[in-house]
Amino acid sequence: MSNANNPDYRLMRLEYLTNDAETLGNDYHRYLSYFLGRFQGCPEFYNYEALAYTIRERLMVGWRNTWADYLEPGTRRAYYMSLEFLIGRSLSNNLINLGLTGNVKTALDNYCANLEAIVEEEPDAGLGNGGLGRLAACFMDSCATLRLPVIGYGIRYEYGMFRQRINNGYQAEDPDHWLSDGNPWEIERPEYKQRIQFGGRTERYNDAQGKPRVRWVETSDVIAVPFDMPIAGYKNDTVNTLRLWKSSATNEFDLQEFNDGSYSEAVQAKNNAEHISMVLYPNDSSENGKELRLRQQYFLASSSLKDAIRIWEASGQTQYERFFAAENVFQMNDTHPTIAVAELMRILVDEKGLEWDAAWQITSKCMAYTNHTLLPEALERWPVHLFERLLPRLLEIIYEINARFLTEVARRWPGDVDRQRRMSLIEEGPVRQVRMAWLAIVGSFSINGVAALHSQLLIEGLFRDFYELWPEKFNNKTNGVTPRRWVAQANPLMSALITEKIGDGWVRDLSQLAGLKPYAEPAQREFQQRWHDTKLANKRRLAALVKAECQVDFDPTALFDIQVKRIHEYKRQLLNLLHVVHLYRRIRLGKTENMVNRCVLIGGKAAPGYIMAKRIIKMINSVAQVVNSDPEVDGKLKLAFLPNYRVSSMEIIAPAADLSEQISTAGKEASGTGNMKLMMNGALTIGTYDGANIEILDAVGAENFFLFGLRANEVEALRRNYRPWEYVEQDEDLKGVLDLIRSGHFNQWEPGIFDRVLDALLNPNDPWMTLADFRSYVAMQEQVAKAWQDQERWTRMSILNTANSGFFSTDRTMLEYNQDIWHLKSLSDD
Ligand code: 26W
């Protein structure tokens, strides 16, 4: 299998380590005692570290062999470039993918250690905000499982996503120093460091052949040091690489200034270099134009391209024009790394000496761009003056790309200056800006959205001009999630039950879940009882978490109604909250006919600068306090806000959910992926016709999905004359809900704090049009309650949701990327 001809890999034979429980136990014990110097009774964390090393050792042979295969001359490779990889924990995931969970449990028993407790010691690697970052992590898992030569490139942030604390009902942020106790999974590879330039100026000169060239001089350089994380495929001996860059100062940083006696300036320069990889920006929807963020983007793009080129040249390649685009493809995760388009041009033209046209041929054949949002405020634009100061050579290149591109536009639409203005990479105005999405589109051969509706809306709206120019570039790739983490690992009880009935092939080929459909037939009572019992056990686990974190008692037999995702107005946690208040009023008014006991859980982080989102969190907590302590409510309704929602919380939540809330304003949620995790684990969805909800609805059938609300086109049509107060006047319940909130019932000692939230709902310019969907949402929630009353019916619908979730595996998503965009050869095809 592995490349025996590659000299680097011929020298040493590596033997696989033994994986029986006894050897695993010995190795764990050896790490604990002889390496870490810890003994029985030590803090649990060291048991985690010892076990992590024990498992990491078992990845090494596969890791080395996988590299050897990928380095074969002529191998085409893909590079997934992303400012975010929301990995979460690695230990339990590696155990699942190596098939070692059982043996490790046995091994630990002999040392009176407990795997569940050890797993909890691992901090989440929270190097992402939400969907986009978690998607990148799921993609990595699937690529390794499919044995695709894909390397992930990201930033090794010292501080990941902030930790959320709730203080008097408000969100407070604490730094997440996840690396403080070390990271046993990573391997530092200083031998592959890269030098990255910033600042300085450009200079024209003639080379030895008399050709005019440009060089970028007097720069302040930063060193990029790679740290590799192993990504194990599922039981296939393949280990792919996630390469994360850390910034550090160059060696010479201090010499000059140090000699001049300016010691503190020298230290300042060192600090500036090290700041680049210090912290993840916790914004998930609005760009903030911070200089450090642009530095991060260029730092990632430049170091990754240089590394990919180094790898390619190391396999003996020199002929850029013939082979580079044939053997390398870069997938850019949103616009964040799209400066890579200009950087690859710079490397090819300035450093490799190619002609512009040849370099452009290459660049525009190996870049591909995925868009993840339709929200205009999330579209990245960088002030030209910032570019000029930080990346002067790249700005020149962007201007050149733009000039040639606009010539093409003018040739195609002579005299259409308005179109040229719209399509220009440079937005004119008081502050001229570089439009990063346009740069990505012009420089890429493939542009995709992340769900069918989203891709459609892109070509009809935001990207319309570009679609008219290059329709063949645009495509859809509906998102997915990895069934290894989100089912096999998170939901062992349900996994065992499924495997008992249809075998374990579903873990690699999720479409096999369709084999569960017969078990949803009314005759299969016994299976259905077990399915129900499994869900109940998972709900007990979640109830314990809610009790510990929120001091709220969730009754596991009640309907678990779940909304977990970033807090944003377009996701409409407020709509959910209005419904909770509506149910509360019904209880208080004694109108409880057909109500079911319901436990509503909301979780998610707000961007620290997003005032409205933070106020919504406060409101959820305020309503929760009143509802949960009102004796009249008496268990019929519970509301809890789960603090610090993250990957490892979702691993407890998804298996325990009955109802999945996917209630964004139609046309706003690009895809959603939490919706898929919840569906796979047997939750029913209440949702709008938005993002991947539509495809979930198609897969499971309307009779197993609670659809409500305006469609995307109806939302847009209504926007022109939206009159929210009319909905209030026509709806006693809505009026009652808003009046109760306005009365201060939920904020007795903090008067007025929710006025702005209410005003936003009642504003005719409310972009999210929450009140327009209130009635249809409440009506559909009544259907939910009705369905829940028939527990046997509910269980059958739950089984059908899991059975029809096969399409939403990232294995399918990655196969589509590979078929349509990457064209890689899987190692399995040999
Ligand atoms: C510039 C700051 C910034 C940072 C992140 C702007 C925008 C983002 C992302 C677009 C936020 C994000 O995570 N988007 C989500 O991507 C998921 C994966 O494709 C989709 O499922 C979600 O619908 C989309 O909101």
XYZ file of C-alpha atoms and ligand atoms in Angstrom, residues 84 130-132 135 283-287 293 334 336 372-373 378 380 450 479 570-571 669-673, ligand 1:
51
model
C -12.117 27.765 11.720
C -20.484 27.570 14.831
C -21.744 25.834 11.724
C -18.972 26.781 9.346
C -18.637 21.626 9.089
C -18.162 36.915 15.353
C -20.328 34.590 13.372
C -22.172 36.947 11.125
C -20.897 40.461 10.939
C -17.458 41.373 9.763
C -8.230 39.676 11.414
C -16.106 31.194 2.882
C -12.070 34.284 5.043
C -21.913 30.013 3.763
C -24.182 32.975 4.198
C -21.334 39.052 6.769
C -16.162 40.646 3.934
C -24.354 24.764 1.088
C -23.966 20.111 3.895
C -32.480 35.663 12.070
C -32.476 32.314 13.872
C -30.218 30.199 7.121
C -27.820 29.007 4.442
C -28.152 25.371 5.461
C -28.021 24.525 9.140
C -26.248 21.391 10.327
C -16.689 37.748 8.912
C -17.245 37.123 10.110
C -17.986 35.899 9.790
C -17.609 34.727 10.407
C -18.299 33.581 10.147
C -19.031 35.889 8.924
C -19.703 34.765 8.659
C -19.346 33.586 9.251
C -20.064 32.306 8.895
C -20.762 32.464 7.606
C -20.989 31.841 9.937
C -21.458 30.427 9.749
O -21.055 29.579 10.488
N -22.367 30.147 8.789
C -23.080 28.887 8.783
O -22.404 27.926 7.996
C -23.008 26.660 8.156
C -22.170 25.653 7.397
O -22.313 25.826 6.033
C -24.457 26.694 7.689
O -25.032 25.443 7.975
C -25.228 27.794 8.411
O -26.530 27.908 7.876
C -24.497 29.102 8.283
O -25.130 30.099 9.063
